[in-house]
Backbone as JSON, one array per atom type, in Angstrom:
{
  "sequence": "MINKVSRNYLEIKSIKDLKEVVKPKGKYSVNLVDPTDFQLNKFLYKQIGKKYFWKDRLEWSNKNWIDYVSNKKLLTYILKEEEEIIGYFELLFHKSKAETEIVYFGILENYFGKKLGGYLLTEAIKKSFKLDIDRVWLHTCSLDHKNALKNYLSRGMSIFKSEDLIIKIA",
  "N": [[-5.45, 30.21, 2.66], [-2.35, 31.81, 2.37], [0.88, 30.94, 1.44], [4.45, 31.1, 1.68], [6.56, 29.39, -0.38], [9.4, 27.45, -0.79], [11.17, 26.34, -3.57], [13.24, 23.86, -4.89], [15.39, 22.84, -7.47], [16.94, 19.95, -8.51], [19.76, 17.97, -9.6], [21.54, 15.19, -11.03], [24.39, 14.19, -12.68], [25.83, 12.0, -13.42], [26.01, 8.49, -13.13], [28.05, 7.66, -11.59], [28.19, 9.48, -9.56], [26.21, 8.81, -7.85], [25.17, 8.11, -4.61], [24.59, 5.35, -3.37], [21.88, 3.59, -1.85], [21.59, 0.52, -0.39], [19.5, -2.3, -1.12], [16.94, -2.8, 1.2], [16.61, -5.23, 3.88], [14.31, -7.83, 3.42], [11.4, -8.61, 1.46], [11.44, -6.83, -0.9], [10.66, -5.13, -3.92], [11.19, -3.35, -6.98], [9.35, -2.44, -9.61], [8.55, -2.03, -13.06], [5.52, -0.63, -14.16], [3.67, -2.36, -16.22], [1.37, -3.69, -18.28], [0.52, -0.16, -18.6], [-1.3, 1.53, -16.0], [-3.66, 3.59, -15.36], [-5.29, 3.98, -13.14], [-3.75, 3.15, -11.0], [-1.6, 5.01, -11.0], [-3.13, 7.31, -10.52], [-4.29, 6.72, -8.01], [-1.95, 6.53, -6.35], [-0.86, 9.08, -6.68], [-2.89, 10.65, -5.49], [-3.04, 9.54, -2.85], [-0.42, 9.7, -1.79], [0.18, 12.34, -2.34], [-1.73, 13.92, -1.0], [-1.02, 14.85, 1.52], [0.92, 16.66, 0.94], [-0.03, 18.68, -0.58], [-0.34, 18.19, -3.33], [-1.89, 19.11, -6.12], [-2.39, 19.68, -8.8], [-3.29, 17.67, -10.53], [-5.69, 16.79, -9.54], [-8.1, 17.52, -10.64], [-8.21, 16.18, -12.98], [-9.72, 14.27, -15.57], [-10.65, 10.81, -16.14], [-9.86, 10.27, -18.73], [-7.81, 12.17, -19.12], [-5.92, 11.09, -17.35], [-5.48, 8.57, -18.51], [-4.43, 9.33, -21.01], [-2.08, 10.56, -20.1], [-0.58, 8.46, -18.77], [-0.25, 6.84, -20.94], [1.66, 7.97, -22.48], [4.52, 7.36, -24.27], [6.98, 8.17, -23.41], [6.91, 8.16, -20.71], [7.55, 6.4, -17.75], [6.41, 4.33, -15.2], [7.18, 3.21, -12.01], [6.78, 0.91, -9.34], [7.22, 0.42, -5.86], [7.23, -2.41, -3.95], [6.46, -4.51, -1.14], [6.54, -7.74, -1.05], [3.36, -8.31, -2.01], [2.31, -5.9, -1.29], [1.8, -2.55, -2.0], [4.05, 0.1, -1.72], [5.2, 2.51, -2.56], [6.06, 4.83, -5.23], [7.5, 5.95, -8.38], [7.63, 8.24, -11.1], [9.07, 8.44, -14.24], [10.07, 10.68, -16.68], [11.17, 10.63, -19.83], [13.36, 12.49, -21.73], [14.47, 12.41, -24.65], [15.68, 14.09, -26.62], [17.04, 15.94, -25.08], [18.66, 14.33, -23.66], [18.0, 13.51, -21.03], [16.37, 12.62, -17.94], [13.43, 13.22, -16.16], [12.44, 13.0, -12.85], [9.32, 12.83, -12.2], [7.18, 12.47, -10.35], [7.42, 11.22, -7.03], [7.33, 9.13, -4.27], [6.32, 7.75, -1.06], [3.92, 5.76, 0.58], [2.32, 6.87, 3.55], [2.15, 5.1, 5.78], [4.47, 3.66, 5.6], [6.56, 5.22, 6.29], [9.65, 6.06, 7.9], [11.04, 3.71, 7.63], [13.31, 3.7, 6.19], [13.06, 3.55, 3.43], [12.84, 5.47, 1.47], [15.36, 6.42, 0.57], [16.35, 4.14, -0.67], [14.4, 3.8, -2.7], [14.76, 6.15, -4.18], [17.4, 5.74, -5.03], [16.96, 3.6, -6.78], [15.34, 4.88, -8.68], [17.12, 6.72, -9.81], [19.11, 4.99, -10.8], [17.63, 3.48, -12.68], [16.94, 5.52, -14.4], [19.42, 6.31, -15.53], [19.95, 4.08, -17.02], [18.6, 4.55, -19.3], [20.25, 5.69, -21.1], [21.12, 8.41, -20.72], [22.24, 11.77, -19.86], [21.69, 13.17, -17.63], [19.76, 13.38, -14.66], [16.93, 14.8, -13.23], [14.91, 16.68, -10.89], [12.3, 18.33, -9.03], [11.67, 19.74, -5.83], [9.86, 20.89, -2.97], [9.24, 23.09, -0.16], [6.89, 22.18, 0.88], [6.91, 19.48, 0.65], [7.78, 16.19, 2.01], [9.55, 16.35, 5.09], [12.1, 15.24, 4.98], [12.71, 15.1, 2.32], [14.38, 16.83, 0.65], [16.84, 16.43, 1.91], [17.2, 13.69, 1.41], [17.48, 13.69, -1.42], [19.83, 15.21, -1.74], [21.59, 13.6, -0.27], [21.82, 11.39, -1.9], [23.5, 12.21, -3.85], [22.67, 14.17, -5.54], [22.55, 17.57, -6.72], [21.7, 20.98, -6.05], [20.52, 23.03, -8.6], [18.99, 25.19, -9.12], [16.99, 27.54, -7.39], [13.98, 28.85, -5.99], [11.56, 31.12, -4.65], [8.13, 30.98, -3.98], [4.86, 32.35, -3.85], [2.02, 30.95, -2.81], [-1.41, 29.87, -2.84], [-2.85, 27.91, -0.44], [-5.36, 25.72, 0.03]],
  "CA": [[-4.22, 30.58, 3.32], [-1.25, 32.1, 1.45], [2.15, 30.48, 1.99], [5.69, 31.22, 0.93], [7.08, 28.05, -0.61], [10.71, 27.39, -1.43], [11.27, 25.21, -4.49], [14.6, 23.57, -5.33], [15.59, 21.95, -8.61], [18.16, 19.19, -8.27], [20.19, 17.13, -10.7], [22.72, 14.35, -10.93], [24.82, 14.1, -14.07], [26.54, 10.75, -13.68], [25.71, 7.37, -12.22], [29.21, 7.57, -10.69], [27.96, 10.39, -8.44], [25.14, 8.27, -7.0], [25.49, 7.54, -3.3], [23.55, 4.32, -3.39], [21.35, 2.91, -0.66], [21.36, -0.86, -0.78], [18.15, -2.83, -0.92], [16.71, -3.2, 2.59], [16.26, -6.64, 4.11], [12.89, -8.07, 3.23], [11.02, -9.0, 0.1], [11.13, -5.61, -1.62], [10.94, -5.11, -5.36], [10.82, -2.14, -7.72], [8.99, -2.96, -10.92], [7.87, -1.2, -14.05], [4.1, -0.9, -14.34], [3.49, -2.71, -17.64], [0.91, -2.5, -18.99], [0.23, 1.02, -17.78], [-2.54, 1.45, -15.23], [-3.93, 4.96, -14.92], [-5.9, 3.96, -11.81], [-2.67, 3.03, -10.03], [-0.96, 6.33, -10.93], [-4.09, 8.22, -9.91], [-4.37, 6.36, -6.59], [-0.71, 6.89, -5.66], [-0.78, 10.53, -6.7], [-3.82, 11.17, -4.49], [-2.73, 9.07, -1.5], [0.86, 10.25, -1.34], [0.19, 13.78, -2.5], [-2.69, 14.69, -0.2], [-0.33, 15.46, 2.66], [1.89, 17.64, 0.45], [-0.75, 19.65, -1.41], [-0.28, 17.92, -4.76], [-3.24, 19.48, -6.53], [-2.56, 19.97, -10.23], [-3.97, 16.59, -11.25], [-6.92, 16.39, -8.87], [-9.25, 17.8, -11.51], [-8.1, 15.41, -14.21], [-10.69, 13.22, -15.89], [-10.0, 9.53, -16.43], [-9.21, 10.39, -20.04], [-6.53, 12.86, -18.9], [-5.0, 10.12, -16.73], [-5.15, 7.56, -19.52], [-3.52, 9.98, -21.96], [-0.81, 10.8, -19.42], [0.19, 7.23, -18.57], [-0.02, 6.24, -22.25], [2.81, 8.64, -23.1], [5.62, 6.39, -24.4], [8.16, 8.72, -22.74], [6.68, 8.06, -19.27], [7.65, 5.09, -17.13], [6.01, 4.32, -13.8], [7.7, 2.07, -11.24], [6.23, 0.82, -7.99], [7.95, -0.3, -4.82], [6.35, -3.33, -3.22], [6.97, -5.53, -0.23], [5.72, -8.84, -1.52], [2.29, -7.77, -2.85], [1.87, -4.62, -0.74], [2.37, -1.37, -2.64], [4.65, 1.01, -0.74], [5.46, 3.81, -3.15], [6.24, 4.85, -6.68], [8.08, 7.11, -9.04], [7.37, 8.4, -12.52], [10.21, 8.96, -14.99], [9.73, 11.22, -17.99], [12.39, 10.56, -20.63], [13.49, 13.54, -22.74], [15.57, 11.92, -25.49], [16.37, 15.19, -27.3], [17.89, 16.61, -24.09], [19.42, 13.27, -22.99], [17.75, 13.62, -19.6], [15.15, 12.05, -17.37], [12.86, 13.95, -15.03], [11.64, 12.25, -11.88], [8.16, 13.72, -12.17], [6.6, 12.27, -9.02], [8.18, 10.27, -6.23], [6.83, 9.13, -2.9], [6.03, 6.53, -0.31], [2.7, 5.86, 1.4], [2.66, 7.32, 4.9], [2.32, 4.02, 6.75], [5.8, 3.07, 5.43], [7.57, 6.2, 6.7], [10.54, 5.66, 8.99], [11.63, 2.39, 7.37], [14.49, 3.92, 5.35], [12.76, 3.1, 2.07], [12.94, 6.59, 0.54], [16.69, 6.43, -0.02], [16.42, 3.0, -1.6], [13.55, 4.05, -3.86], [15.43, 7.17, -4.99], [18.53, 5.07, -5.67], [16.43, 2.84, -7.92], [14.87, 5.83, -9.7], [18.3, 7.26, -10.49], [19.74, 3.9, -11.57], [16.79, 3.15, -13.84], [17.04, 6.65, -15.31], [20.68, 6.28, -16.27], [19.89, 2.96, -17.97], [17.97, 5.07, -20.52], [21.32, 6.32, -21.88], [20.95, 9.86, -20.58], [23.36, 12.48, -19.24], [21.24, 13.95, -16.48], [18.48, 13.1, -14.01], [16.59, 15.97, -12.43], [13.59, 16.75, -10.26], [12.17, 19.48, -8.14], [11.01, 19.51, -4.56], [9.56, 22.18, -2.33], [9.13, 23.08, 1.29], [5.66, 21.48, 1.27], [7.15, 18.04, 0.58], [8.22, 15.54, 3.25], [10.66, 17.09, 5.72], [13.38, 14.62, 4.62], [12.84, 14.97, 0.86], [15.57, 17.51, 0.15], [18.0, 15.73, 2.48], [17.34, 12.43, 0.67], [18.01, 13.98, -2.74], [21.23, 15.62, -1.58], [22.35, 12.45, 0.22], [22.03, 10.44, -3.01], [24.49, 12.77, -4.76], [22.09, 15.22, -6.38], [22.9, 18.93, -6.3], [20.73, 22.01, -6.41], [20.97, 23.89, -9.69], [18.13, 26.37, -9.17], [16.07, 27.69, -6.26], [13.07, 29.98, -6.12], [10.49, 31.24, -3.66], [6.83, 31.2, -4.58], [3.75, 32.63, -2.96], [0.89, 30.17, -3.34], [-2.59, 29.72, -2.01], [-3.1, 26.54, -0.02], [-6.72, 25.64, 0.57]],
  "C": [[-3.13, 30.76, 2.26], [0.05, 31.68, 2.14], [3.31, 30.83, 1.07], [6.28, 29.82, 0.84], [8.42, 28.17, -1.31], [10.76, 26.15, -2.3], [12.73, 25.1, -4.94], [14.57, 22.58, -6.48], [16.94, 21.27, -8.4], [18.48, 18.31, -9.47], [21.35, 16.25, -10.27], [23.1, 14.02, -12.37], [25.61, 12.84, -14.4], [26.13, 9.7, -12.66], [26.85, 7.21, -11.21], [29.04, 8.46, -9.46], [26.89, 9.88, -7.47], [25.71, 7.67, -5.72], [24.35, 6.57, -2.99], [23.16, 3.85, -2.0], [21.02, 1.49, -1.1], [19.93, -1.28, -0.44], [17.99, -3.26, 0.54], [16.4, -4.7, 2.69], [14.75, -6.77, 4.02], [12.64, -8.4, 1.77], [10.53, -7.78, -0.68], [11.46, -5.77, -3.1], [10.48, -3.77, -5.93], [10.59, -2.6, -9.15], [8.28, -1.93, -11.77], [6.41, -1.6, -14.12], [3.88, -1.11, -15.84], [2.54, -3.9, -17.72], [0.6, -1.36, -18.03], [-1.14, 0.86, -17.12], [-2.84, 2.83, -14.65], [-4.52, 5.0, -13.51], [-4.82, 3.89, -10.72], [-1.94, 4.38, -9.88], [-1.86, 7.32, -10.2], [-4.19, 7.98, -8.4], [-3.13, 6.83, -5.84], [-0.53, 8.4, -5.6], [-1.67, 11.12, -5.59], [-3.41, 10.8, -3.07], [-1.43, 9.67, -0.96], [0.8, 11.77, -1.32], [-0.72, 14.57, -1.59], [-2.04, 15.42, 0.96], [0.57, 16.63, 2.24], [1.29, 18.63, -0.54], [-0.5, 19.46, -2.9], [-1.69, 18.14, -5.26], [-3.45, 19.51, -8.03], [-3.33, 18.89, -10.99], [-5.31, 16.17, -10.62], [-8.16, 16.58, -9.73], [-9.23, 16.98, -12.8], [-9.24, 14.41, -14.36], [-9.92, 11.91, -16.08], [-9.28, 9.57, -17.77], [-7.87, 11.1, -19.93], [-5.49, 11.9, -18.32], [-4.55, 9.07, -17.75], [-4.16, 8.13, -20.53], [-2.13, 10.16, -21.35], [0.01, 9.52, -19.31], [0.47, 6.5, -19.88], [1.14, 6.88, -23.0], [3.99, 7.66, -23.11], [6.9, 6.87, -23.72], [8.07, 8.61, -21.23], [6.78, 6.61, -18.81], [7.26, 5.23, -15.67], [6.54, 3.05, -13.15], [7.04, 2.1, -9.87], [7.15, 0.0, -7.1], [6.92, -1.13, -4.07], [7.15, -4.11, -2.18], [6.03, -6.71, -0.41], [4.62, -8.26, -2.41], [1.76, -6.42, -2.38], [2.57, -3.47, -1.46], [2.81, -0.38, -1.57], [4.8, 2.42, -1.31], [5.69, 3.71, -4.64], [7.1, 6.02, -7.12], [7.72, 7.06, -10.52], [8.6, 9.03, -13.16], [9.72, 9.45, -16.33], [11.04, 11.39, -18.76], [12.35, 11.63, -21.72], [14.7, 13.2, -23.61], [16.36, 13.07, -26.11], [17.32, 15.95, -26.36], [18.8, 15.62, -23.36], [19.27, 13.36, -21.47], [16.44, 12.93, -19.22], [14.72, 12.92, -16.2], [12.14, 12.95, -14.13], [10.45, 13.15, -11.59], [7.47, 13.66, -10.8], [7.32, 11.12, -8.35], [7.59, 10.29, -4.84], [6.51, 7.76, -2.37], [4.76, 6.78, 0.51], [3.09, 6.06, 2.87], [2.89, 6.19, 5.89], [3.66, 3.29, 6.59], [6.91, 4.06, 5.76], [8.42, 5.61, 7.82], [11.21, 4.32, 8.79], [12.84, 2.48, 6.44], [14.28, 3.46, 3.91], [12.9, 4.21, 1.03], [14.29, 6.65, -0.16], [16.87, 5.3, -1.02], [15.61, 3.27, -2.85], [14.19, 5.11, -4.76], [16.65, 6.59, -5.7], [18.06, 4.33, -6.91], [15.95, 3.76, -9.03], [16.05, 6.38, -10.49], [18.97, 6.18, -11.34], [18.94, 3.57, -12.82], [16.81, 4.28, -14.86], [18.3, 6.57, -16.16], [20.74, 5.09, -17.24], [19.23, 3.38, -19.29], [18.97, 5.81, -21.4], [21.14, 7.84, -21.91], [22.17, 10.45, -19.87], [22.98, 13.19, -17.95], [19.9, 13.43, -15.98], [18.17, 14.32, -13.15], [15.18, 15.84, -11.87], [13.49, 18.07, -9.54], [11.39, 19.05, -6.91], [10.73, 20.87, -3.94], [9.37, 21.99, -0.84], [7.81, 22.47, 1.79], [5.84, 19.96, 1.29], [7.61, 17.5, 1.93], [9.47, 16.25, 3.78], [12.03, 16.52, 5.36], [13.62, 14.56, 3.12], [14.14, 15.59, 0.36], [16.84, 16.8, 0.65], [18.25, 14.42, 1.74], [17.98, 12.68, -0.7], [19.48, 14.36, -2.67], [22.11, 14.45, -1.14], [22.62, 11.42, -0.87], [23.01, 10.98, -4.04], [23.93, 13.81, -5.71], [22.54, 16.58, -5.85], [21.85, 19.91, -6.8], [21.31, 22.86, -7.53], [20.1, 25.15, -9.84], [17.24, 26.36, -7.94], [15.19, 28.91, -6.51], [12.08, 29.96, -4.97], [9.22, 31.62, -4.38], [5.85, 31.58, -3.48], [2.55, 31.91, -3.55], [-0.23, 30.11, -2.33], [-2.78, 28.24, -1.72], [-4.47, 26.52, 0.63], [-6.99, 24.26, 1.1]]
}
């Protein structure tokens, strides 16, 4: 099946522009995955991404995953409620450009509707700006969760580029 997909690139250039969502009630935590764990990144990518046609990494070997998570510029954080994993984000730090890219971001489907996406994005942006950068950016598309774009805009991000793509979804 061929689909027209709209992709938006968003950015936030100051922590002062962040419209923060406070931590929800409960025993939630957002923690850096240290040491890195390629199996965790792989699991979350597959589980969260299957609904949104995340495909580019499905063919990766374990070595590809290990190499990816071993990149010193990549930080992976997970959202947990006590010991239950809820979601994650990956930050790719570009020191020469003084920016951080939120490479992947998402919550497992059984945690939808609990207002955790706004909190997780708040944490991703806050942790990014702690890296002494001038800009946090990401991209999203019309295949992502129906509230993804709204969440990004509600946190103070703005669209700096949009494009339409024709892609094959199998």
